[in-house]
Coordinates of C-alpha atoms in Angstrom, one line a residue:
M85 CA 0.0 0.0 0.1
C86 CA 2.8 2.3 0.7
F87 CA 4.4 1.5 -2.5
K88 CA 1.3 2.5 -4.4
R89 CA 1.1 5.9 -2.6
K90 CA 4.8 6.7 -3.5
L91 CA 4.0 5.7 -7.3
G92 CA 1.0 8.0 -7.1
L93 CA 3.0 10.9 -5.5
L94 CA 5.7 10.3 -8.2
F95 CA 3.2 10.6 -11.1
V96 CA 1.6 13.9 -9.7
V97 CA 5.1 15.5 -9.2
G98 CA 6.2 14.4 -12.7
S99 CA 3.1 15.9 -14.3
L100 CA 3.6 19.2 -12.7
L101 CA 7.1 19.2 -13.6
L102 CA 6.0 18.6 -17.3
L103 CA 3.4 21.0 -17.6
S104 CA 4.8 23.9 -15.7
P105 CA 7.3 24.8 -18.5
I106 CA 4.4 25.0 -21.1
G107 CA 2.2 27.1 -18.6
A108 CA 5.2 29.5 -18.0
I109 CA 5.8 29.9 -21.8
K110 CA 2.0 30.8 -22.2
V111 CA 2.2 33.2 -19.6
M112 CA 5.3 34.8 -20.8
A113 CA 3.8 35.1 -24.2
I114 CA 0.9 37.0 -22.9
A115 CA 2.8 39.2 -20.9
D116 CA 5.4 39.8 -23.8
Y117 CA 2.5 42.0 -25.6
D118 CA 3.2 45.4 -25.0
G119 CA -0.2 46.7 -25.8
S120 CA -1.7 46.4 -29.3
V121 CA -0.9 47.7 -32.9
D122 CA -1.6 51.3 -32.9
S123 CA -4.8 52.2 -34.8
E124 CA -3.3 55.0 -36.8
E125 CA -0.6 52.5 -38.0
V126 CA -3.3 50.3 -39.2
E127 CA -5.1 52.9 -41.0
E128 CA -1.9 54.3 -42.8
N129 CA -1.9 53.3 -46.6
L130 CA -4.7 51.0 -45.9
E131 CA -7.1 50.1 -48.8
L132 CA -9.4 47.1 -48.6
P133 CA -11.7 47.1 -51.6
D134 CA -15.2 45.2 -51.7
M135 CA -14.9 41.6 -52.1
H136 CA -17.7 39.7 -54.1
E137 CA -19.0 36.2 -54.0
N138 CA -17.5 35.7 -57.7
T139 CA -14.0 37.2 -56.6
I140 CA -11.1 35.1 -57.6
I141 CA -8.2 37.4 -57.2
Y142 CA -8.1 40.1 -54.6
N143 CA -5.7 43.0 -54.4
G144 CA -5.4 45.6 -51.6
T145 CA -2.7 47.6 -49.6
I146 CA -1.6 48.0 -46.0
N147 CA 1.0 49.7 -44.0
P148 CA 4.1 47.9 -45.3
E149 CA 5.4 47.9 -41.7
L150 CA 2.8 45.4 -40.5
A151 CA 2.3 41.7 -41.0
L152 CA -0.9 40.5 -42.6
R153 CA -3.4 37.5 -42.0
I154 CA -6.7 37.0 -43.7
H155 CA -9.2 34.8 -42.0
L156 CA -11.8 33.7 -44.4
P157 CA -15.0 32.1 -43.4
G158 CA -14.2 28.7 -41.8
S159 CA -11.8 28.3 -38.7
D160 CA -8.9 26.9 -40.8
N161 CA -9.2 29.2 -43.7
V162 CA -6.2 31.5 -43.2
V163 CA -4.3 33.3 -45.9
S164 CA -0.9 35.1 -45.3
P165 CA -0.2 36.9 -48.6
Y166 CA 3.1 38.3 -49.7
V167 CA 3.1 42.2 -48.9
N168 CA 5.7 44.3 -50.9
E169 CA 7.6 47.3 -49.8
D170 CA 4.8 49.6 -51.0
G171 CA 2.2 47.7 -48.7
Q172 CA 0.8 46.0 -51.8
F173 CA -0.7 42.4 -51.6
S174 CA -2.4 40.2 -54.1
T175 CA -4.0 36.9 -53.3
E176 CA -5.8 34.0 -55.1
L177 CA -9.2 33.0 -53.6
L178 CA -10.8 30.6 -56.2
M179 CA -10.9 27.5 -53.7
R180 CA -12.5 29.6 -50.7
E181 CA -16.1 29.1 -50.5
F182 CA -18.1 32.2 -49.0
E183 CA -21.5 33.8 -49.6
A184 CA -22.8 37.3 -49.5
G185 CA -22.9 38.5 -45.9
D186 CA -19.9 36.5 -44.7
E187 CA -17.3 38.6 -43.0
I188 CA -13.6 38.5 -44.0
T189 CA -11.3 39.4 -41.0
F190 CA -7.9 41.2 -41.7
L191 CA -5.3 41.0 -38.9
F192 CA -2.7 43.3 -38.8
G193 CA 0.4 42.5 -36.5
E194 CA 3.5 43.9 -35.2
D195 CA 6.4 42.4 -33.2
G196 CA 5.5 42.6 -29.4
K197 CA 1.9 43.9 -29.9
E198 CA -1.5 42.3 -29.9
P199 CA -2.7 42.5 -33.5
Q200 CA -5.4 44.7 -34.6
E201 CA -8.3 43.6 -37.0
R202 CA -10.7 45.0 -39.5
T203 CA -13.6 43.2 -41.3
I204 CA -15.3 43.6 -44.6
E205 CA -18.4 41.9 -45.7
V206 CA -18.8 39.8 -48.8
Q207 CA -20.9 41.5 -51.4
P208 CA -23.2 39.5 -53.9
E209 CA -21.8 38.3 -57.2
E210 CA -21.1 41.3 -59.6
E211 CA -19.9 41.0 -63.3
G212 CA -16.3 41.7 -63.8
K213 CA -15.5 41.4 -59.9
E214 CA -13.6 38.2 -60.5
V215 CA -10.5 40.3 -60.3
V216 CA -10.7 43.0 -57.6
E217 CA -7.9 45.6 -58.2
S218 CA -6.8 48.3 -55.6
S219 CA -6.5 51.7 -56.6
A220 CA -2.7 51.9 -56.0
D221 CA -0.2 52.5 -58.8
T222 CA 1.3 49.1 -59.5
S223 CA 2.6 49.7 -63.1
A224 CA 6.3 49.7 -62.0
V225 CA 5.9 46.3 -60.5
E226 CA 3.7 45.0 -63.4
E227 CA 6.4 45.9 -65.7
V228 CA 8.9 43.9 -63.8
I229 CA 6.7 41.0 -64.1
E230 CA 5.9 41.5 -67.7
E231 CA 9.6 41.8 -68.6
G232 CA 10.3 38.6 -66.8
T233 CA 7.4 36.6 -68.5
S234 CA 7.8 34.8 -72.0
I235 CA 4.9 33.2 -73.7
D236 CA 5.1 30.3 -76.4
W237 CA 2.4 28.9 -78.8
P238 CA 3.6 25.5 -79.9
E239 CA 2.5 24.5 -83.4
N240 CA 0.5 21.5 -82.2
N241 CA -2.1 20.2 -84.8
D242 CA -4.3 18.6 -82.2
S243 CA -4.8 21.3 -79.6
I244 CA -4.6 25.1 -79.0
R245 CA -2.4 25.9 -76.0
F246 CA 0.4 28.2 -74.8
N247 CA 3.5 27.8 -72.5
L248 CA 4.4 30.5 -70.1
S249 CA 7.6 31.2 -68.0
T250 CA 7.6 33.9 -65.5
I251 CA 9.3 35.2 -62.5
G252 CA 9.2 33.5 -59.1
D253 CA 7.2 34.6 -56.2
V254 CA 3.9 33.7 -57.8
D255 CA 1.4 34.1 -54.9
G256 CA -1.6 31.6 -55.9
Q257 CA -2.7 30.4 -59.3
I258 CA -2.2 32.1 -62.6
Y259 CA -5.4 32.5 -64.8
Y260 CA -6.2 33.4 -68.3
A261 CA -9.3 34.8 -70.1
R262 CA -10.2 34.8 -73.9
E263 CA -11.4 37.8 -75.4
G264 CA -14.8 38.9 -74.1
K265 CA -14.8 36.4 -71.2
T266 CA -13.4 36.3 -67.8
I267 CA -11.4 33.8 -65.6
N268 CA -12.9 30.9 -63.9
E269 CA -12.2 27.5 -62.4
H270 CA -11.5 26.2 -65.9
T271 CA -8.9 28.8 -66.9
Q272 CA -6.2 28.0 -64.5
L273 CA -2.7 27.4 -65.8
E274 CA -1.2 24.0 -65.1
D275 CA 1.8 24.2 -62.8
M276 CA 4.8 22.6 -64.7
G277 CA 7.5 23.7 -62.4
P278 CA 8.8 26.7 -60.3
T279 CA 8.3 29.2 -63.0
S280 CA 6.7 27.3 -65.8
F281 CA 3.0 27.1 -66.6
T282 CA 0.9 25.7 -69.5
A283 CA -2.7 26.5 -70.5
F284 CA -5.1 24.3 -72.8
L285 CA -7.4 26.4 -74.7
A286 CA -9.1 23.8 -76.8
P287 CA -8.7 20.5 -78.8
S288 CA -8.4 20.5 -82.5
E289 CA -11.6 21.8 -84.2
E290 CA -13.0 18.4 -85.1
D291 CA -12.5 17.0 -81.5
Y292 CA -14.0 20.1 -80.1
E293 CA -17.2 19.6 -82.1
E294 CA -17.4 16.1 -81.0
Q295 CA -17.0 17.3 -77.4
T296 CA -19.4 20.3 -77.3
D297 CA -22.1 21.8 -79.3
S298 CA -20.6 25.3 -78.8
D299 CA -19.4 27.0 -81.7
D300 CA -17.2 29.2 -79.5
Y301 CA -13.9 27.9 -80.9
P302 CA -10.7 29.9 -80.4
Q303 CA -9.9 32.0 -83.5
P304 CA -6.6 33.1 -84.8
G305 CA -5.8 36.7 -83.7
E306 CA -8.0 36.6 -80.7
K307 CA -6.8 38.3 -77.6
V308 CA -6.1 36.3 -74.4
N309 CA -5.3 38.1 -71.0
I310 CA -3.1 36.3 -68.6
Y311 CA -3.4 37.3 -64.8
I312 CA -0.3 36.7 -62.8
P313 CA -0.5 37.4 -59.0
A314 CA 3.2 38.0 -57.9
L315 CA 5.4 40.3 -56.1
G316 CA 2.3 41.7 -54.4
V317 CA 0.3 42.9 -57.5
T318 CA -1.7 41.4 -60.2
A319 CA 0.1 41.7 -63.6
V320 CA -2.4 41.5 -66.7
I321 CA -0.3 40.4 -69.9
E322 CA -2.0 40.3 -73.1
T323 CA -1.2 37.8 -75.9
E324 CA -2.8 36.8 -79.0
I325 CA -3.7 33.4 -80.9
P326 CA -1.2 33.0 -83.6
D327 CA -2.7 32.4 -87.2
N328 CA 0.4 29.9 -88.0
L329 CA -0.6 27.2 -85.8
D330 CA -0.9 23.7 -87.3
V331 CA -4.6 23.6 -86.7
W332 CA -5.1 26.2 -89.2
K333 CA -2.5 24.7 -91.7
E334 CA -4.2 21.6 -91.6
E335 CA -7.5 23.1 -92.6
D336 CA -5.8 25.3 -95.3
N337 CA -4.2 22.2 -96.5
Q338 CA -7.3 20.2 -96.8
E339 CA -9.1 23.1 -98.5
N340 CA -6.1 23.4 -101.0
G341 CA -6.2 19.8 -101.7
M342 CA -10.1 19.9 -102.5
E343 CA -9.6 22.8 -104.6
S344 CA -6.6 21.0 -106.5
N345 CA -8.7 18.0 -107.1
D346 CA -11.5 20.2 -108.2
D347 CA -9.0 21.8 -110.8
K348 CA -7.7 18.4 -112.0
N349 CA -11.3 17.2 -112.5
E350 CA -12.1 20.3 -114.6
T351 CA -8.9 20.0 -116.6
G352 CA -9.6 16.4 -117.2
A353 CA -13.1 17.0 -118.4
S354 CA -11.9 19.8 -120.7
A355 CA -9.2 17.7 -122.0
S356 CA -11.5 15.0 -122.7
S357 CA -13.9 17.3 -124.4
N358 CA -11.1 18.7 -126.6
E359 CA -9.9 15.3 -127.6
G360 CA -13.3 14.2 -128.6
A361 CA -13.7 17.3 -130.7
S362 CA -10.3 16.8 -132.2
D363 CA -11.1 13.1 -133.0
N364 CA -14.3 14.1 -134.6
T365 CA -12.7 16.9 -136.6
S366 CA -9.8 14.3 -137.7
A367 CA -12.3 12.0 -138.6
E368 CA -14.2 14.2 -141.0
D369 CA -11.3 15.5 -142.5
S370 CA -10.1 12.1 -143.2
N371 CA -13.3 11.0 -144.8
N372 CA -13.1 14.4 -146.8
N373 CA -9.8 13.9 -148.0
E374 CA -9.7 10.1 -148.6
G375 CA -10.9 10.3 -152.1
T376 CA -8.4 13.1 -153.1
E377 CA -5.4 11.2 -151.7
N378 CA -6.3 8.0 -153.4
N379 CA -6.6 9.6 -156.8
S380 CA -3.3 11.5 -156.0
N381 CA -1.5 8.3 -155.1
D382 CA -2.9 6.4 -158.2
N383 CA -1.6 9.3 -160.5
E384 CA 1.9 9.5 -159.0
T385 CA 2.6 5.9 -158.1
D386 CA 4.8 5.1 -161.3
G387 CA 6.6 8.5 -161.4
T388 CA 7.3 8.1 -157.8
A389 CA 8.6 4.6 -157.9
E390 CA 10.8 5.6 -160.9
N391 CA 12.3 8.5 -158.9
S392 CA 12.7 6.4 -156.0
D393 CA 14.9 3.8 -157.9
N394 CA 16.9 6.7 -159.5
N395 CA 17.2 8.1 -156.1
H396 CA 18.3 4.9 -154.4
T397 CA 20.9 4.1 -157.3
A398 CA 22.5 7.6 -157.1
D399 CA 22.5 7.1 -153.3
D400 CA 24.3 3.8 -153.5
T401 CA 26.9 5.2 -155.8
A402 CA 27.5 8.2 -153.7
N403 CA 27.6 6.0 -150.6
A404 CA 30.3 3.8 -152.2
E405 CA 32.5 6.5 -153.3
D406 CA 32.3 7.9 -149.9
T407 CA 33.2 4.7 -148.2
E408 CA 36.2 4.1 -150.6
S409 CA 37.4 7.6 -150.1
A410 CA 37.1 7.1 -146.1
V411 CA 39.1 3.7 -146.4
S412 CA 41.7 5.3 -148.5
D413 CA 42.2 8.3 -146.2
A414 CA 42.3 5.8 -143.3
N415 CA 45.1 3.7 -145.0
E416 CA 47.1 6.8 -145.9
S417 CA 47.0 8.2 -142.2
S418 CA 47.8 4.7 -140.8
G419 CA 50.4 3.6 -143.5
G420 CA 51.1 6.0 -146.2
M421 CA 55.0 5.5 -145.9
S422 CA 54.7 1.7 -146.2
A423 CA 56.7 1.4 -149.7
L424 CA 59.5 3.8 -148.4
G425 CA 59.7 1.7 -145.3
W426 CA 60.1 -1.6 -147.2
S427 CA 62.8 -0.1 -149.4
L428 CA 64.8 1.0 -146.2
I429 CA 64.5 -2.3 -144.7
G430 CA 65.9 -4.1 -147.8
I431 CA 68.7 -1.8 -148.0
G432 CA 69.6 -2.5 -144.5
L433 CA 69.4 -6.3 -145.0
L434 CA 71.7 -5.9 -147.9
A435 CA 74.2 -3.7 -146.1
I436 CA 74.3 -6.5 -143.3
I437 CA 75.0 -9.3 -145.8
I438 CA 77.6 -7.4 -147.6
S439 CA 79.2 -6.6 -144.2
G440 CA 79.0 -10.1 -143.4
I441 CA 80.8 -11.2 -146.6
I442 CA 83.6 -8.7 -146.2
W443 CA 84.1 -9.7 -142.4
G444 CA 84.3 -13.4 -143.5
K445 CA 86.8 -12.7 -146.2
R446 CA 89.2 -10.8 -143.8
R447 CA 89.0 -13.6 -141.3
R448 CA 90.1 -16.4 -143.7
S449 CA 93.0 -14.1 -144.9
T450 CA 94.3 -13.6 -141.3

């Protein structure tokens, strides 16, 4: 029994030792606040525009010396947007669900002081309020984002899309809106890396027609706005759907192919018609001239035959003379000095024989 009492006492003492540091920290944290953030500091440079049910990107300004947290409806919905040196902030709210009448709480903090809060009430949906801008001049920062952004439209024949590369510090999602439209949950760019994104506008026209009855297919030259929340602002960059994509080329090729086939068919028909007319004309001319040609042939056959024989004889004689002349010329060019050559050879042989006889006599005499 004594052992159990000792065990219980040790448990109580251990619990007190464990809990006392946590309690001390909480007390110290509360005591550490030296009053609250001054109201004048909160009001300095403050602009919190109305937020609407259909708002997706929200911009505002605060005192850049203060930290900002935004509490949205629901205890866990807390946003801590980036605040630049001019107090500008931009945040993306698509996935937050709230309705008109809900309160949005903005907490403004400062080291060592209890945060101050301001609230705004969500307004009903209003056209054009998908992106809420502040009245601050953000052109300088937007220019930095624009200069650091590049847009490429791949020449892909099965879809219309663009790839985007931009600076870092993107605060939330990037959206696009086609000309005359606005951003929505279907116009988010797909995140491909730290600074790389891609957007799929539509499949090829054939696939598009199969998937939807809408005739709202993207067209070459159509403007597209891209919304990039970064560096505390929302930069709006405009691009244009090129007219040299493969989807357009493929349609042009098909049209040109059809025109080419039509031209060939027309050309073939015309040629056949001309050939038929030519054949008919030739047949008529042949029939009309047949009698005349036969008479002419009958009258001229004998004379023509005699002339032909005479001509052949003369030609044969001329050919024979030409052949003999050519052979003679060839012989002369190849062996025109043959007689003189044989004479020289004979003289040489005779000289050798005489020299041999003389040499033989001299040898006998010695």
